[in-house]
Amino acid sequence: MIRFTIYTYLFKPINQPQEPDMFSPEVKVEESLAMKQELLGELFLKESKLRFTKSRNNSDSDYKQFEHLIVAQHDGIIVMRLANTTTQVHEKDFNRWTEEDNPSLFVIIDNRKDKQIIAIENRAQAFSDTQTVAHIMEETFNRRLWSKRLQVQINAKYRTREFWDVVSEYDQGIASVTFKFPYPNLPEISDMVGEYYTELARRTNTEPKTTITAPPKEKAVLQQGDLILEQMIKAASASGKVIMMRPKGARKWRKIGLETIVQEELSDQALKGLEEQELIPRKWQAIVDFLDKIQVVYA
């Protein structure tokens, strides 16, 4: 079995208008938002010549490139491998030498309508952690989507129980909690956020925050089963938005959303042989089933 960390990718508009010229006509951000998933899917066409890169030292001109291979794609699902170039030191009979190595891992992108899921294989031989891969993909996508006045954020899903686990750690209670909600993307998450914050995000081009704070010398009343509170926790965890929590008497805030990152497993047999010209229906169906079992919210 291969273990994958589950991420969701969310789009945001770039409202700053671009100067049109004869080579780059004006782009309407509303049209780009309406076609956001189609525009992302076009990056994986051969003529797109997609290159995965990551800037070094926050430089706009110095990049490290990562080789990739599109293993298979069909009906909005893309299976690819991303490689990391490293140098390995070997020694035999007291002789040392270095060789270039290109370990890779699998990435599965579910770009079907209203899915927006990325599953990244946990393979430390290739990348020390999946978050590094997420950063590479986010930076690469944003570099290409900028001309369409779009940007994307890739966040790891986490379990709602992490919120309550942290609450239970503090006998004195919680003084304050801050939730951050994503720009409207997925209907199921928008329903959790509620109409007010969804419309506010659209009108202001922001990711709205809400903070609940207990009066001085008191603690916040946080009860499991509270419908409004539970919906806010679900919306944050489903979109991978970290919740900030400040325990009473503490100066530092706790970050909720780092300790229960969602992982799922897929049989390695499903990924073997996908490089063939024609997809094997049984193997492809196993990948579709794997993606279909990924939940919007994990308890």
Short mmCIF file of C-alpha atoms in Angstrom, two decimals:
data_model
loop_
_atom_site.label_atom_id
_atom_site.label_comp_id
_atom_site.label_asym_id
_atom_site.label_seq_id
_atom_site.Cartn_x
_atom_site.Cartn_y
_atom_site.Cartn_z
CA MET A 1 0.00 0.00 0.00
CA ILE A 2 1.09 3.57 -0.73
CA ARG A 3 0.22 6.25 1.80
CA PHE A 4 -0.86 9.68 0.52
CA THR A 5 -1.36 12.97 2.34
CA ILE A 6 -4.58 14.66 1.24
CA TYR A 7 -4.63 18.31 0.19
CA THR A 8 -7.29 20.57 -1.23
CA TYR A 9 -6.57 23.40 -3.66
CA LEU A 10 -8.61 26.59 -3.56
CA PHE A 11 -8.70 29.41 -6.09
CA LYS A 12 -8.68 33.16 -5.45
CA PRO A 13 -9.06 35.99 -7.97
CA ILE A 14 -6.41 38.58 -8.72
CA ASN A 15 -8.54 41.69 -8.97
CA GLN A 16 -5.66 44.00 -9.86
CA PRO A 17 -6.32 44.64 -13.58
CA GLN A 18 -3.55 43.91 -16.03
CA GLU A 19 -2.50 46.29 -18.77
CA PRO A 20 -3.73 44.73 -22.04
CA ASP A 21 -1.57 44.88 -25.14
CA MET A 22 -1.68 43.44 -28.64
CA PHE A 23 -0.14 40.18 -27.43
CA SER A 24 -2.09 39.90 -24.15
CA PRO A 25 -5.73 40.94 -24.44
CA GLU A 26 -7.69 41.99 -21.36
CA VAL A 27 -8.62 39.11 -19.07
CA LYS A 28 -11.90 39.31 -17.16
CA VAL A 29 -11.46 37.81 -13.72
CA GLU A 30 -15.12 36.73 -13.53
CA GLU A 31 -14.66 34.58 -16.63
CA SER A 32 -11.47 33.05 -15.25
CA LEU A 33 -13.20 32.17 -11.97
CA ALA A 34 -16.05 30.52 -13.86
CA MET A 35 -13.51 28.37 -15.73
CA LYS A 36 -10.96 27.94 -12.94
CA GLN A 37 -10.74 24.15 -13.08
CA GLU A 38 -10.65 24.07 -16.88
CA LEU A 39 -7.76 26.56 -16.83
CA LEU A 40 -5.85 24.41 -14.34
CA GLY A 41 -6.47 21.31 -16.43
CA GLU A 42 -5.08 23.01 -19.53
CA LEU A 43 -1.69 23.30 -17.80
CA PHE A 44 -1.28 19.54 -18.19
CA LEU A 45 -1.75 19.51 -21.95
CA LYS A 46 1.42 18.72 -23.89
CA GLU A 47 1.40 22.07 -25.65
CA SER A 48 1.39 23.83 -22.28
CA LYS A 49 4.98 22.69 -21.63
CA LEU A 50 4.47 22.76 -17.88
CA ARG A 51 7.63 22.94 -15.77
CA PHE A 52 7.58 22.51 -12.01
CA THR A 53 9.90 24.98 -10.32
CA LYS A 54 10.52 26.53 -6.93
CA SER A 55 12.30 29.81 -6.31
CA ARG A 56 15.49 29.80 -4.26
CA ASN A 57 16.01 32.35 -1.48
CA ASN A 58 12.78 34.15 -2.45
CA SER A 59 14.36 35.15 -5.74
CA ASP A 60 12.24 35.88 -8.81
CA SER A 61 15.04 34.86 -11.16
CA ASP A 62 16.66 31.84 -9.49
CA TYR A 63 14.66 28.61 -9.61
CA LYS A 64 15.18 24.94 -9.03
CA GLN A 65 13.42 22.78 -11.61
CA PHE A 66 11.81 19.44 -10.80
CA GLU A 67 11.32 16.89 -13.55
CA HIS A 68 7.87 15.37 -13.84
CA LEU A 69 6.13 12.66 -15.80
CA ILE A 70 2.42 12.61 -16.60
CA VAL A 71 1.69 8.94 -16.05
CA ALA A 72 -1.96 9.05 -17.05
CA GLN A 73 -4.89 11.46 -17.22
CA HIS A 74 -8.56 10.92 -17.93
CA ASP A 75 -11.82 12.75 -17.18
CA GLY A 76 -10.19 15.42 -15.02
CA ILE A 77 -7.96 13.07 -13.03
CA ILE A 78 -4.19 13.40 -13.46
CA VAL A 79 -1.63 10.90 -12.18
CA MET A 80 1.94 12.16 -12.30
CA ARG A 81 5.36 11.61 -10.78
CA LEU A 82 7.55 14.41 -9.48
CA ALA A 83 11.29 13.89 -9.09
CA ASN A 84 13.84 15.60 -6.88
CA THR A 85 17.44 15.79 -8.08
CA THR A 86 19.86 14.97 -5.28
CA THR A 87 23.52 13.97 -4.97
CA GLN A 88 24.32 10.69 -3.25
CA VAL A 89 27.74 9.84 -1.78
CA HIS A 90 28.81 6.20 -2.25
CA GLU A 91 31.80 4.31 -0.89
CA LYS A 92 33.27 0.92 -1.77
CA ASP A 93 36.74 -0.50 -1.06
CA PHE A 94 37.65 2.80 0.65
CA ASN A 95 36.84 4.76 -2.49
CA ARG A 96 34.20 7.47 -2.44
CA TRP A 97 32.27 8.97 -5.32
CA THR A 98 29.12 10.97 -5.88
CA GLU A 99 26.26 10.22 -8.22
CA GLU A 100 23.17 12.16 -9.19
CA ASP A 101 19.94 10.58 -8.02
CA ASN A 102 16.37 11.40 -9.08
CA PRO A 103 13.96 9.80 -6.61
CA SER A 104 10.32 10.48 -7.38
CA LEU A 105 6.89 10.19 -5.83
CA PHE A 106 3.32 9.96 -7.10
CA VAL A 107 0.92 12.89 -7.15
CA ILE A 108 -2.76 12.38 -7.98
CA ILE A 109 -4.81 15.46 -8.88
CA ASP A 110 -8.60 15.25 -8.84
CA ASN A 111 -9.68 18.17 -11.01
CA ARG A 112 -13.20 16.90 -11.56
CA LYS A 113 -15.97 19.44 -11.00
CA ASP A 114 -16.12 20.58 -7.36
CA LYS A 115 -13.47 18.06 -6.22
CA GLN A 116 -10.16 20.00 -6.15
CA ILE A 117 -8.09 17.37 -4.34
CA ILE A 118 -4.35 16.64 -4.53
CA ALA A 119 -3.01 13.40 -3.01
CA ILE A 120 0.78 13.44 -2.50
CA GLU A 121 2.68 10.24 -1.79
CA ASN A 122 4.63 10.09 1.46
CA ARG A 123 8.10 9.13 0.22
CA ALA A 124 10.93 10.66 2.21
CA GLN A 125 13.52 9.29 -0.25
CA ALA A 126 12.20 11.81 -2.78
CA PHE A 127 11.02 14.74 -0.63
CA SER A 128 11.41 15.13 3.11
CA ASP A 129 7.74 15.98 3.51
CA THR A 130 4.66 16.36 1.34
CA GLN A 131 4.33 20.05 2.24
CA THR A 132 7.46 20.74 0.17
CA VAL A 133 5.73 19.19 -2.84
CA ALA A 134 2.60 21.23 -2.15
CA HIS A 135 4.70 24.43 -2.14
CA ILE A 136 6.32 23.46 -5.46
CA MET A 137 2.95 22.83 -7.08
CA GLU A 138 1.39 25.97 -5.65
CA GLU A 139 4.23 28.19 -6.85
CA THR A 140 4.23 26.55 -10.28
CA PHE A 141 0.48 26.83 -10.76
CA ASN A 142 0.43 30.45 -9.61
CA ARG A 143 3.19 31.40 -12.01
CA ARG A 144 1.12 30.05 -14.89
CA LEU A 145 -2.33 31.16 -13.69
CA TRP A 146 -1.24 34.74 -13.04
CA SER A 147 -1.95 35.68 -16.67
CA LYS A 148 -5.53 34.48 -16.10
CA ARG A 149 -5.79 36.63 -12.96
CA LEU A 150 -6.06 33.58 -10.72
CA GLN A 151 -4.04 32.21 -7.83
CA VAL A 152 -4.31 28.95 -5.96
CA GLN A 153 -3.65 27.82 -2.40
CA ILE A 154 -2.88 24.18 -1.57
CA ASN A 155 -3.71 23.23 2.02
CA ALA A 156 -3.63 19.91 3.86
CA LYS A 157 -6.93 18.65 5.22
CA TYR A 158 -7.06 17.82 8.92
CA ARG A 159 -9.49 16.21 11.35
CA THR A 160 -12.07 18.19 13.30
CA ARG A 161 -11.27 16.24 16.47
CA GLU A 162 -7.96 18.11 16.75
CA PHE A 163 -9.90 21.20 17.85
CA TRP A 164 -11.56 19.38 20.73
CA ASP A 165 -8.38 17.51 21.66
CA VAL A 166 -6.60 20.83 22.19
CA VAL A 167 -9.53 22.32 24.11
CA SER A 168 -9.42 19.37 26.51
CA GLU A 169 -5.73 20.02 27.28
CA TYR A 170 -6.45 23.26 29.16
CA ASP A 171 -8.23 23.04 32.49
CA GLN A 172 -8.41 26.82 32.76
CA GLY A 173 -10.25 27.00 29.45
CA ILE A 174 -9.83 28.94 26.22
CA ALA A 175 -9.75 32.72 26.03
CA SER A 176 -10.01 33.25 22.27
CA VAL A 177 -10.41 31.39 18.96
CA THR A 178 -9.91 32.76 15.45
CA PHE A 179 -11.32 31.08 12.33
CA LYS A 180 -10.32 31.95 8.78
CA PHE A 181 -12.63 31.03 5.91
CA PRO A 182 -11.56 30.50 2.28
CA TYR A 183 -12.66 32.49 -0.73
CA PRO A 184 -15.77 30.70 -2.12
CA ASN A 185 -14.69 27.66 -4.14
CA LEU A 186 -16.49 24.47 -3.29
CA PRO A 187 -20.27 24.49 -2.66
CA GLU A 188 -20.02 21.98 0.20
CA ILE A 189 -17.54 24.16 2.09
CA SER A 190 -19.41 27.37 1.29
CA ASP A 191 -22.54 25.83 2.82
CA MET A 192 -20.60 25.30 6.06
CA VAL A 193 -19.21 28.83 6.04
CA GLY A 194 -22.67 30.31 5.55
CA GLU A 195 -24.14 32.88 3.19
CA TYR A 196 -22.93 35.91 5.16
CA TYR A 197 -19.19 35.10 5.03
CA THR A 198 -19.44 33.69 1.51
CA GLU A 199 -20.94 36.91 0.19
CA LEU A 200 -18.56 39.04 2.27
CA ALA A 201 -15.58 37.22 0.73
CA ARG A 202 -16.85 37.85 -2.79
CA ARG A 203 -17.66 41.51 -2.18
CA THR A 204 -14.36 42.33 -0.47
CA ASN A 205 -12.01 39.89 -2.26
CA THR A 206 -10.83 38.59 1.12
CA GLU A 207 -10.70 35.50 3.26
CA PRO A 208 -12.91 36.61 6.17
CA LYS A 209 -11.87 35.95 9.76
CA THR A 210 -14.01 35.71 12.84
CA THR A 211 -12.71 35.76 16.40
CA ILE A 212 -14.64 34.74 19.48
CA THR A 213 -13.20 36.13 22.71
CA ALA A 214 -14.30 35.53 26.28
CA PRO A 215 -14.72 38.50 28.66
CA PRO A 216 -11.78 39.19 31.01
CA LYS A 217 -11.41 36.62 33.81
CA GLU A 218 -13.85 34.30 32.04
CA LYS A 219 -13.44 31.50 29.52
CA ALA A 220 -15.13 30.85 26.21
CA VAL A 221 -18.02 28.39 26.29
CA LEU A 222 -16.99 25.79 23.69
CA GLN A 223 -19.38 22.87 23.57
CA GLN A 224 -19.39 19.93 21.20
CA GLY A 225 -22.69 19.79 19.38
CA ASP A 226 -23.02 23.57 19.07
CA LEU A 227 -24.22 23.80 15.47
CA ILE A 228 -22.58 27.12 14.54
CA LEU A 229 -19.25 26.24 16.17
CA GLU A 230 -19.19 22.78 14.60
CA GLN A 231 -19.83 24.24 11.14
CA MET A 232 -16.95 26.69 11.52
CA ILE A 233 -14.60 23.89 12.59
CA LYS A 234 -15.71 21.72 9.66
CA ALA A 235 -15.24 24.55 7.15
CA ALA A 236 -11.73 25.27 8.43
CA SER A 237 -10.62 21.62 8.50
CA ALA A 238 -12.14 20.81 5.11
CA SER A 239 -10.32 23.72 3.47
CA GLY A 240 -7.09 23.23 5.43
CA LYS A 241 -7.30 26.65 7.09
CA VAL A 242 -5.46 26.69 10.42
CA ILE A 243 -7.53 27.69 13.48
CA MET A 244 -5.77 29.92 16.01
CA MET A 245 -6.57 29.28 19.70
CA ARG A 246 -5.31 31.13 22.79
CA PRO A 247 -5.64 29.28 26.10
CA LYS A 248 -6.43 31.33 29.21
CA GLY A 249 -3.30 32.65 30.90
CA ALA A 250 -1.13 31.89 27.87
CA ARG A 251 0.68 34.43 25.73
CA LYS A 252 1.16 32.16 22.73
CA TRP A 253 -1.56 31.00 20.39
CA ARG A 254 -1.99 27.33 19.48
CA LYS A 255 -2.31 26.39 15.84
CA ILE A 256 -5.04 23.85 15.12
CA GLY A 257 -4.60 21.89 11.90
CA LEU A 258 -1.03 20.61 12.06
CA GLU A 259 -1.26 17.40 14.09
CA THR A 260 -4.06 15.39 12.45
CA ILE A 261 -3.28 15.81 8.73
CA VAL A 262 -5.44 13.41 6.71
CA GLN A 263 -3.81 10.44 5.00
CA GLU A 264 -5.30 7.70 2.82
CA GLU A 265 -3.86 4.53 1.28
CA LEU A 266 -3.94 3.19 -2.26
CA SER A 267 -2.72 -0.19 -3.45
CA ASP A 268 0.60 0.07 -5.27
CA GLN A 269 -0.80 -2.39 -7.82
CA ALA A 270 -3.21 0.30 -9.02
CA LEU A 271 -0.27 2.50 -10.04
CA LYS A 272 1.81 -0.16 -11.75
CA GLY A 273 1.61 -0.22 -15.52
CA LEU A 274 -0.21 3.09 -15.89
CA GLU A 275 2.57 4.32 -18.17
CA GLU A 276 1.14 2.09 -20.89
CA GLN A 277 -0.56 3.76 -23.83
CA GLU A 278 -4.01 2.38 -23.03
CA LEU A 279 -5.45 2.62 -19.53
CA ILE A 280 -6.35 -0.64 -17.84
CA PRO A 281 -9.96 -0.09 -16.70
CA ARG A 282 -9.55 -2.12 -13.49
CA LYS A 283 -6.47 -0.17 -12.39
CA TRP A 284 -7.98 3.19 -13.30
CA GLN A 285 -11.18 2.36 -11.44
CA ALA A 286 -9.12 1.66 -8.31
CA ILE A 287 -7.73 5.22 -8.54
CA VAL A 288 -11.21 6.67 -9.07
CA ASP A 289 -12.49 4.69 -6.06
CA PHE A 290 -9.56 5.97 -3.98
CA LEU A 291 -10.43 9.58 -4.84
CA ASP A 292 -14.15 9.06 -4.34
CA LYS A 293 -13.64 7.83 -0.78
CA ILE A 294 -11.85 11.05 0.21
CA GLN A 295 -14.23 12.92 2.48
CA VAL A 296 -14.97 16.63 2.56
CA VAL A 297 -14.78 16.57 6.36
CA TYR A 298 -12.88 14.13 8.58
CA ALA A 299 -13.94 13.73 12.20
#
